Amino acid sequence: LEVSAPRRIRALDPDVVNKIAAGEIIVAPVHALKELIENAVDAGSTSLEVLVKDGGLKLLQITDNGHGIAKEDLPILCERFTTSKLKAFEDLTSIGTYGFRGEALASISHIAHLQVTTKTKDSSCAWRAHYDSGKLIPAKPGQSAEPKPTAGRPGTQITVEDLFYNVPTRRRAFRSASEEYNKILDVVGRYAIHCDGVAFSCKKHGESGTTISTQSTSSTTDRIRQIHGGTVANELVEFTSSDERYGYRARGLTTNANYHVKKTTLLLFINHRSVDSSNIRKAIEQTYSTFLPKGGHPFTYLSLEIDPARVDVNVHPTKREVNFLNEDEIIETICGDIRTKLATVDVSRTFMTQT
Ligand code: ADP
Ligand code: MG
């Protein structure tokens, strides 16, 4: 047997590196959308409109009325690690905004056609720019790549077309546009419920009606009613929980013992970012097991704010998971407070039926 010579090690082309990184951050259209929603909310928007075609693979457009982007920043907007939110590594311990790494728009520009139209309140007009692989490109071949003045309202509109057009294996992995649209609706619904004072809408391209529509002035319960219906909204109880020792504060709405379904719905936000936590889900289900019939599960919206110094948001490229100190103690305390609340609701119910 002939032993072949070792293959030489070479540095990857930066473009390849960027494309690989982009594929890790944006696995499906919904991940791009989540980043765009978070950017719009970070920009102080009170209105956020989402338009989707083919489950987001053909078109994802999000229009906000936030502070906009300065024209001078447009040339570096989509470069990797350019951000207005983080300056030093230490800032990660006090990060108050959703985004923080300057990777989202860069990633999107590597795997989709990206167009940005934006107007700050001081600008006399809006500016439109097109991007590819982190850089400004002309709208049409032969034109200049410079942003073009255009009419527009204050705020930003981001248009993402043909996601994964240059990653054919990923593009082919999506079998159903409606499945992707459902994931998009789930995420828009979560932020629509969580973001106080922000109106959300989401619709399919070509359809006249909206699938989600909430007003900026609605209460959290009303927003839950609009998205999940009265059967859930009519059975909600409010709870709060906090403990200075563990540096956290939580508030939420959770269904009482009247309501139960086959599967738990948990809308979880940690420091205003929609995340998953199987530990919190399990603990809540455990809490409800004494209140609900066997196999019954609750609907819970939980907003947990933890001292940023105790949270590591940087453990996952998509920021879907976060680690925090005293996780067990915090979960136990919150569930204890939910249990107390459910017990009192139960008592008043018994009391009412007796009289
Ligand atoms: P990050 O959010 O981590 O800073 P992004 O790539 O998501 O990185 O965005 C880069 C920068 O572009 C942001 O820091 C922000 O200054 C600006 N930006 C992005 N989206 C918007 C928006 N909708 N409105 C205003 N500014 C935005
Ligand atoms: Mg961002």
CSV table of C-alpha atoms and ligand atoms in Angstrom, one decimal:
chain,number,residue,atom,x,y,z
A,1,LEU,CA,0.0,0.0,0.0
A,2,GLU,CA,1.3,3.4,-1.0
A,3,VAL,CA,1.1,6.1,1.7
A,4,SER,CA,0.2,9.3,0.2
A,5,ALA,CA,1.9,12.6,1.1
A,6,PRO,CA,0.0,14.7,3.6
A,7,ARG,CA,-2.2,17.3,2.1
A,8,ARG,CA,-1.0,20.8,2.7
A,9,ILE,CA,-2.9,23.1,5.1
A,10,ARG,CA,-4.1,26.3,3.6
A,11,ALA,CA,-6.1,29.2,4.8
A,12,LEU,CA,-9.7,29.3,3.6
A,13,ASP,CA,-10.7,32.1,1.3
A,14,PRO,CA,-12.5,34.7,3.5
A,15,ASP,CA,-15.5,34.5,1.3
A,16,VAL,CA,-15.8,30.8,2.1
A,17,VAL,CA,-15.3,31.4,5.8
A,18,ASN,CA,-18.1,34.0,5.7
A,19,LYS,CA,-20.5,31.7,3.9
A,20,ILE,CA,-19.8,28.9,6.4
A,21,ALA,CA,-20.4,31.3,9.4
A,22,ALA,CA,-23.6,32.6,7.8
A,23,GLY,CA,-24.9,29.1,7.4
A,24,GLU,CA,-24.4,28.5,11.1
A,25,ILE,CA,-26.2,31.7,12.2
A,26,ILE,CA,-29.0,31.4,9.6
A,27,VAL,CA,-30.2,27.8,9.3
A,28,ALA,CA,-33.7,28.7,8.2
A,29,PRO,CA,-35.6,31.8,7.0
A,30,VAL,CA,-37.0,32.3,10.5
A,31,HIS,CA,-33.5,32.9,11.9
A,32,ALA,CA,-32.9,35.7,9.5
A,33,LEU,CA,-36.3,37.1,10.4
A,34,LYS,CA,-35.6,36.9,14.2
A,35,GLU,CA,-32.4,39.0,13.7
A,36,LEU,CA,-34.3,41.6,11.6
A,37,ILE,CA,-37.0,41.9,14.2
A,38,GLU,CA,-34.5,42.3,17.0
A,39,ASN,CA,-32.7,45.0,15.0
A,40,ALA,CA,-36.0,46.8,14.4
A,41,VAL,CA,-36.9,46.7,18.1
A,42,ASP,CA,-33.3,47.8,19.0
A,43,ALA,CA,-33.9,50.8,16.7
A,44,GLY,CA,-36.8,52.0,18.9
A,45,SER,CA,-39.5,51.1,16.4
A,46,THR,CA,-43.2,51.2,17.5
A,47,SER,CA,-44.4,49.6,14.3
A,48,LEU,CA,-43.0,46.5,12.5
A,49,GLU,CA,-44.4,45.0,9.4
A,50,VAL,CA,-43.4,41.6,8.0
A,51,LEU,CA,-44.0,40.4,4.5
A,52,VAL,CA,-43.2,36.8,3.5
A,53,LYS,CA,-43.2,34.9,0.2
A,54,ASP,CA,-42.6,31.1,-0.1
A,55,GLY,CA,-42.0,30.6,3.6
A,56,GLY,CA,-39.4,33.4,3.5
A,57,LEU,CA,-37.2,31.6,0.9
A,58,LYS,CA,-38.3,33.9,-1.9
A,59,LEU,CA,-38.9,37.0,0.1
A,60,LEU,CA,-38.6,38.3,3.6
A,61,GLN,CA,-39.3,42.0,4.1
A,62,ILE,CA,-39.4,43.9,7.3
A,63,THR,CA,-40.4,47.5,7.5
A,64,ASP,CA,-39.9,49.5,10.8
A,65,ASN,CA,-40.4,53.1,11.9
A,66,GLY,CA,-37.2,53.2,14.1
A,67,HIS,CA,-34.3,55.6,14.1
A,68,GLY,CA,-32.9,54.5,10.7
A,69,ILE,CA,-29.3,54.2,9.6
A,70,ALA,CA,-27.1,57.2,8.8
A,71,LYS,CA,-26.2,57.3,5.1
A,72,GLU,CA,-22.5,57.5,6.0
A,73,ASP,CA,-22.8,54.0,7.8
A,74,LEU,CA,-24.3,52.3,4.8
A,75,PRO,CA,-20.9,51.3,3.2
A,76,ILE,CA,-19.9,49.2,6.3
A,77,LEU,CA,-23.4,48.2,7.4
A,78,CYS,CA,-23.1,44.6,6.1
A,79,GLU,CA,-19.4,44.0,6.9
A,80,ARG,CA,-18.8,41.3,9.5
A,81,PHE,CA,-18.4,42.6,13.1
A,82,THR,CA,-19.6,46.1,12.5
A,83,THR,CA,-22.1,47.2,15.1
A,84,SER,CA,-23.4,50.3,16.9
A,85,LYS,CA,-24.1,48.2,20.0
A,86,LEU,CA,-20.8,46.8,21.4
A,87,LYS,CA,-17.4,48.3,21.7
A,88,ALA,CA,-15.4,46.2,24.2
A,89,PHE,CA,-15.7,42.6,25.2
A,90,GLU,CA,-16.7,43.8,28.7
A,91,ASP,CA,-19.8,45.4,27.2
A,92,LEU,CA,-21.1,41.9,26.8
A,93,THR,CA,-21.7,41.9,30.5
A,94,SER,CA,-24.0,44.9,30.3
A,95,ILE,CA,-25.6,44.4,27.0
A,96,GLY,CA,-29.1,45.8,26.9
A,97,THR,CA,-29.9,45.4,23.2
A,98,TYR,CA,-30.9,42.3,21.3
A,99,GLY,CA,-28.1,42.3,18.7
A,100,PHE,CA,-24.5,42.7,19.8
A,101,ARG,CA,-22.1,41.1,17.4
A,102,GLY,CA,-22.7,42.8,14.1
A,103,GLU,CA,-23.0,39.5,12.3
A,104,ALA,CA,-26.7,39.3,11.2
A,105,LEU,CA,-26.7,41.6,8.2
A,106,ALA,CA,-23.3,40.4,7.1
A,107,SER,CA,-24.4,36.8,7.2
A,108,ILE,CA,-27.6,37.5,5.3
A,109,SER,CA,-25.7,39.4,2.6
A,110,HIS,CA,-23.5,36.3,2.0
A,111,ILE,CA,-26.4,33.9,1.4
A,112,ALA,CA,-29.2,36.1,-0.1
A,113,HIS,CA,-29.9,39.2,-2.1
A,114,LEU,CA,-30.2,42.1,0.4
A,115,GLN,CA,-31.6,45.5,-0.1
A,116,VAL,CA,-31.8,48.2,2.5
A,117,THR,CA,-33.9,51.4,2.4
A,118,THR,CA,-33.5,53.7,5.4
A,119,LYS,CA,-34.3,57.2,6.5
A,120,THR,CA,-33.1,59.0,9.7
A,121,LYS,CA,-35.3,61.9,11.0
A,122,ASP,CA,-32.5,64.4,10.0
A,123,SER,CA,-32.2,63.2,6.5
A,124,SER,CA,-34.2,65.0,3.8
A,125,CYS,CA,-34.7,61.7,1.8
A,126,ALA,CA,-34.4,58.0,2.2
A,127,TRP,CA,-31.4,56.0,0.9
A,128,ARG,CA,-31.4,52.7,-0.9
A,129,ALA,CA,-28.5,50.3,-1.0
A,130,HIS,CA,-27.9,46.8,-2.3
A,131,TYR,CA,-25.4,44.3,-0.8
A,132,ASP,CA,-23.6,41.2,-1.7
A,133,SER,CA,-21.0,39.4,0.4
A,134,GLY,CA,-20.7,42.2,2.9
A,135,LYS,CA,-20.3,45.0,0.3
A,136,LEU,CA,-22.3,47.6,-1.5
A,137,ILE,CA,-23.1,46.5,-5.0
A,138,PRO,CA,-24.9,48.3,-7.9
A,139,ALA,CA,-28.7,47.8,-8.2
A,140,LYS,CA,-28.0,46.9,-11.9
A,141,PRO,CA,-24.8,46.0,-13.6
A,142,GLY,CA,-23.0,49.0,-14.9
A,143,GLN,CA,-24.5,51.4,-12.3
A,144,SER,CA,-22.6,52.8,-9.3
A,145,ALA,CA,-22.7,50.9,-6.0
A,146,GLU,CA,-23.3,54.2,-4.1
A,147,PRO,CA,-26.6,54.4,-2.1
A,148,LYS,CA,-29.3,56.1,-4.1
A,149,PRO,CA,-31.6,58.8,-2.8
A,150,THR,CA,-35.3,57.8,-2.8
A,151,ALA,CA,-38.6,58.7,-1.3
A,152,GLY,CA,-39.4,57.0,2.0
A,153,ARG,CA,-40.8,57.4,5.5
A,154,PRO,CA,-38.4,57.5,8.6
A,155,GLY,CA,-37.3,54.1,9.5
A,156,THR,CA,-35.8,51.1,7.8
A,157,GLN,CA,-36.9,48.5,5.3
A,158,ILE,CA,-34.9,45.4,4.9
A,159,THR,CA,-35.6,43.2,1.9
A,160,VAL,CA,-34.1,39.7,1.7
A,161,GLU,CA,-34.6,37.8,-1.5
A,162,ASP,CA,-33.7,34.3,-2.6
A,163,LEU,CA,-32.3,33.1,0.7
A,164,PHE,CA,-29.7,30.3,0.2
A,165,TYR,CA,-29.6,30.9,-3.6
A,166,ASN,CA,-25.9,30.1,-3.5
A,167,VAL,CA,-26.1,27.3,-1.0
A,168,PRO,CA,-28.0,24.7,-3.1
A,169,THR,CA,-27.8,21.9,-0.6
A,170,ARG,CA,-29.4,24.1,2.1
A,171,ARG,CA,-32.0,25.4,-0.3
A,172,ARG,CA,-33.1,22.0,-1.3
A,173,ALA,CA,-33.5,20.8,2.3
A,174,PHE,CA,-36.7,22.9,2.6
A,175,ARG,CA,-39.6,20.7,1.7
A,176,SER,CA,-42.5,22.9,2.7
A,177,ALA,CA,-43.0,26.6,2.5
A,178,SER,CA,-45.9,26.5,4.8
A,179,GLU,CA,-43.8,24.8,7.5
A,180,GLU,CA,-41.3,27.7,7.3
A,181,TYR,CA,-44.1,30.2,7.3
A,182,ASN,CA,-45.5,28.6,10.5
A,183,LYS,CA,-42.1,29.0,12.2
A,184,ILE,CA,-42.1,32.6,11.1
A,185,LEU,CA,-45.6,33.2,12.5
A,186,ASP,CA,-44.5,31.6,15.8
A,187,VAL,CA,-41.5,34.0,16.2
A,188,VAL,CA,-43.5,37.1,15.1
A,189,GLY,CA,-46.2,36.1,17.5
A,190,ARG,CA,-43.7,35.7,20.4
A,191,TYR,CA,-42.2,39.2,19.8
A,192,ALA,CA,-45.7,40.7,19.2
A,193,ILE,CA,-46.7,39.5,22.7
A,194,HIS,CA,-43.5,40.5,24.4
A,195,CYS,CA,-42.7,43.9,22.9
A,196,ASP,CA,-44.8,46.4,24.8
A,197,GLY,CA,-45.8,49.4,22.8
A,198,VAL,CA,-44.8,47.9,19.4
A,199,ALA,CA,-47.4,47.1,16.8
A,200,PHE,CA,-46.7,44.0,14.7
A,201,SER,CA,-48.1,42.7,11.5
A,202,CYS,CA,-47.2,39.7,9.4
A,203,LYS,CA,-48.7,38.7,6.0
A,204,LYS,CA,-48.1,36.5,3.0
A,205,HIS,CA,-47.1,38.2,-0.2
A,206,GLY,CA,-50.1,38.4,-2.5
A,207,GLU,CA,-52.7,38.0,0.2
A,208,SER,CA,-54.8,41.0,1.2
A,209,GLY,CA,-55.3,40.0,4.9
A,210,THR,CA,-52.7,39.8,7.6
A,211,THR,CA,-52.1,36.6,9.5
A,212,ILE,CA,-50.9,38.5,12.6
A,213,SER,CA,-51.9,42.0,13.5
A,214,THR,CA,-51.5,43.6,16.9
A,215,GLN,CA,-51.8,47.2,18.1
A,216,SER,CA,-49.1,49.1,20.0
A,217,THR,CA,-51.5,50.1,22.7
A,218,SER,CA,-52.9,46.6,23.4
A,219,SER,CA,-52.3,45.0,26.8
A,220,THR,CA,-50.2,41.8,26.9
A,221,THR,CA,-53.4,39.8,27.6
A,222,ASP,CA,-55.1,41.4,24.6
A,223,ARG,CA,-52.1,40.6,22.4
A,224,ILE,CA,-52.3,36.9,23.6
A,225,ARG,CA,-56.0,37.0,22.8
A,226,GLN,CA,-55.3,38.2,19.3
A,227,ILE,CA,-52.7,35.6,18.5
A,228,HIS,CA,-53.8,32.6,20.6
A,229,GLY,CA,-57.5,33.2,21.1
A,230,GLY,CA,-59.9,33.7,23.9
A,231,THR,CA,-59.8,30.2,25.3
A,232,VAL,CA,-56.2,30.9,26.5
A,233,ALA,CA,-56.6,34.7,27.2
A,234,ASN,CA,-59.7,34.2,29.4
A,235,GLU,CA,-57.9,31.9,31.8
A,236,LEU,CA,-54.7,33.8,32.4
A,237,VAL,CA,-53.3,34.8,35.8
A,238,GLU,CA,-50.6,37.3,36.3
A,239,PHE,CA,-47.5,36.4,38.3
A,240,THR,CA,-44.3,38.1,39.4
A,241,SER,CA,-41.2,36.7,41.0
A,242,SER,CA,-37.8,38.2,42.1
A,243,ASP,CA,-34.9,37.6,44.4
A,244,GLU,CA,-32.0,40.0,44.8
A,245,ARG,CA,-29.6,37.2,45.9
A,246,TYR,CA,-29.9,35.8,42.4
A,247,GLY,CA,-30.1,39.1,40.6
A,248,TYR,CA,-33.4,38.4,38.7
A,249,ARG,CA,-36.9,39.7,38.2
A,250,ALA,CA,-39.6,37.9,36.4
A,251,ARG,CA,-43.2,38.6,35.3
A,252,GLY,CA,-45.6,36.7,33.2
A,253,LEU,CA,-49.0,35.4,32.5
A,254,THR,CA,-49.9,31.7,32.9
A,255,THR,CA,-53.1,29.7,32.5
A,256,ASN,CA,-55.1,28.7,35.6
A,257,ALA,CA,-56.3,25.1,36.4
A,258,ASN,CA,-59.3,25.6,34.1
A,259,TYR,CA,-57.2,25.4,31.0
A,260,HIS,CA,-55.2,22.4,29.8
A,261,VAL,CA,-54.0,21.2,26.4
A,262,LYS,CA,-51.9,18.3,25.2
A,263,LYS,CA,-48.7,20.3,24.7
A,264,THR,CA,-47.1,23.1,26.8
A,265,THR,CA,-46.8,26.5,25.1
A,266,LEU,CA,-43.9,28.4,26.7
A,267,LEU,CA,-43.2,31.9,25.4
A,268,LEU,CA,-39.9,32.5,27.2
A,269,PHE,CA,-37.9,35.7,27.1
A,270,ILE,CA,-34.6,36.1,28.9
A,271,ASN,CA,-33.4,39.8,28.9
A,272,HIS,CA,-35.9,40.4,26.1
A,273,ARG,CA,-34.6,37.8,23.8
A,274,SER,CA,-36.8,34.9,22.8
A,275,VAL,CA,-35.0,31.7,23.9
A,276,ASP,CA,-35.6,28.0,24.7
A,277,SER,CA,-35.0,26.3,28.0
A,278,SER,CA,-35.9,22.7,28.5
A,279,ASN,CA,-35.1,23.1,32.2
A,280,ILE,CA,-37.6,25.9,32.6
A,281,ARG,CA,-40.2,24.0,30.5
A,282,LYS,CA,-39.8,20.8,32.6
A,283,ALA,CA,-40.1,22.7,35.9
A,284,ILE,CA,-43.3,24.5,34.8
A,285,GLU,CA,-44.8,21.2,33.7
A,286,GLN,CA,-43.9,19.7,37.0
A,287,THR,CA,-45.5,22.6,38.8
A,288,TYR,CA,-48.7,22.1,36.9
A,289,SER,CA,-48.8,18.4,37.4
A,290,THR,CA,-50.6,18.8,40.7
A,291,PHE,CA,-53.2,21.3,39.3
A,292,LEU,CA,-54.1,19.7,35.9
A,293,PRO,CA,-55.5,16.3,34.9
A,294,LYS,CA,-52.9,13.8,33.8
A,295,GLY,CA,-51.5,14.7,30.3
A,296,GLY,CA,-52.8,18.3,30.6
A,297,HIS,CA,-50.4,21.2,30.0
A,298,PRO,CA,-50.4,25.0,30.4
A,299,PHE,CA,-49.8,28.1,28.3
A,300,THR,CA,-47.1,30.3,29.9
A,301,TYR,CA,-45.6,33.6,28.9
A,302,LEU,CA,-42.5,34.3,31.0
A,303,SER,CA,-40.3,37.4,30.8
A,304,LEU,CA,-37.2,36.9,32.9
A,305,GLU,CA,-34.7,39.7,33.4
A,306,ILE,CA,-31.4,38.7,34.9
A,307,ASP,CA,-28.5,41.0,35.8
A,308,PRO,CA,-26.5,40.9,32.6
A,309,ALA,CA,-23.3,40.3,34.5
A,310,ARG,CA,-24.7,36.9,35.5
A,311,VAL,CA,-25.7,35.9,32.0
A,312,ASP,CA,-23.6,34.4,29.2
A,313,VAL,CA,-25.5,35.2,26.0
A,314,ASN,CA,-22.5,34.1,23.9
A,315,VAL,CA,-22.8,30.3,24.1
A,316,HIS,CA,-24.6,29.7,20.9
A,317,PRO,CA,-24.2,31.3,17.4
A,318,THR,CA,-28.0,31.8,17.0
A,319,LYS,CA,-28.3,33.1,20.7
A,320,ARG,CA,-31.1,30.6,21.1
A,321,GLU,CA,-29.7,29.4,24.4
A,322,VAL,CA,-28.3,31.4,27.3
A,323,ASN,CA,-26.5,30.3,30.4
A,324,PHE,CA,-27.0,32.1,33.7
A,325,LEU,CA,-25.8,31.7,37.3
A,326,ASN,CA,-28.1,30.1,40.0
A,327,GLU,CA,-30.3,28.6,37.3
A,328,ASP,CA,-31.8,25.9,39.6
A,329,GLU,CA,-32.5,28.4,42.4
A,330,ILE,CA,-34.1,30.9,40.0
A,331,ILE,CA,-36.3,28.3,38.3
A,332,GLU,CA,-37.4,26.9,41.7
A,333,THR,CA,-38.3,30.3,43.1
A,334,ILE,CA,-40.3,31.3,40.0
A,335,CYS,CA,-42.2,28.0,40.0
A,336,GLY,CA,-42.9,28.4,43.7
A,337,ASP,CA,-44.5,31.8,43.0
A,338,ILE,CA,-46.5,30.3,40.1
A,339,ARG,CA,-47.7,27.5,42.4
A,340,THR,CA,-48.8,30.0,45.1
A,341,LYS,CA,-50.7,31.9,42.5
A,342,LEU,CA,-52.4,28.9,41.1
A,343,ALA,CA,-53.4,27.7,44.6
A,344,THR,CA,-55.0,31.1,45.4
A,345,VAL,CA,-56.9,31.1,42.1
A,346,ASP,CA,-58.1,27.6,42.9
A,347,VAL,CA,-59.3,28.6,46.4
A,348,SER,CA,-61.3,31.6,45.1
A,349,ARG,CA,-62.9,29.3,42.5
A,350,THR,CA,-64.0,26.8,45.2
A,351,PHE,CA,-65.2,29.7,47.3
A,352,MET,CA,-67.2,31.1,44.4
A,353,THR,CA,-68.9,27.8,43.5
A,354,GLN,CA,-69.8,27.3,47.2
A,355,THR,CA,-71.7,30.6,47.4
B,1,ADP,P1,-25.9,43.9,15.6
B,1,ADP,O1,-27.4,44.0,15.7
B,1,ADP,O2,-25.3,42.8,16.3
B,1,ADP,O3,-25.2,45.2,15.8
B,1,ADP,P2,-26.5,43.6,12.8
B,1,ADP,O4,-25.7,43.0,11.6
B,1,ADP,O5,-27.8,43.0,13.1
B,1,ADP,O6,-25.6,43.6,14.0
B,1,ADP,O7,-26.7,45.1,12.5
B,1,ADP,C1,-25.6,46.0,12.3
B,1,ADP,C2,-25.9,47.4,12.6
B,1,ADP,O8,-26.8,47.9,11.7
B,1,ADP,C3,-26.6,47.6,14.0
B,1,ADP,O9,-25.7,47.8,15.0
B,1,ADP,C4,-27.4,48.9,13.8
B,1,ADP,O10,-26.6,50.0,14.0
B,1,ADP,C5,-27.7,48.9,12.3
B,1,ADP,N1,-29.1,48.4,12.0
B,1,ADP,C6,-29.5,47.2,11.6
B,1,ADP,N2,-30.8,47.1,11.4
B,1,ADP,C7,-31.3,48.3,11.7
B,1,ADP,C8,-32.7,48.8,11.8
B,1,ADP,N3,-33.8,48.1,11.5
B,1,ADP,N4,-32.8,50.1,12.2
B,1,ADP,C9,-31.7,50.9,12.5
B,1,ADP,N5,-30.4,50.4,12.5
B,1,ADP,C10,-30.2,49.1,12.1
B,2,MG,MG,-28.7,42.6,15.0
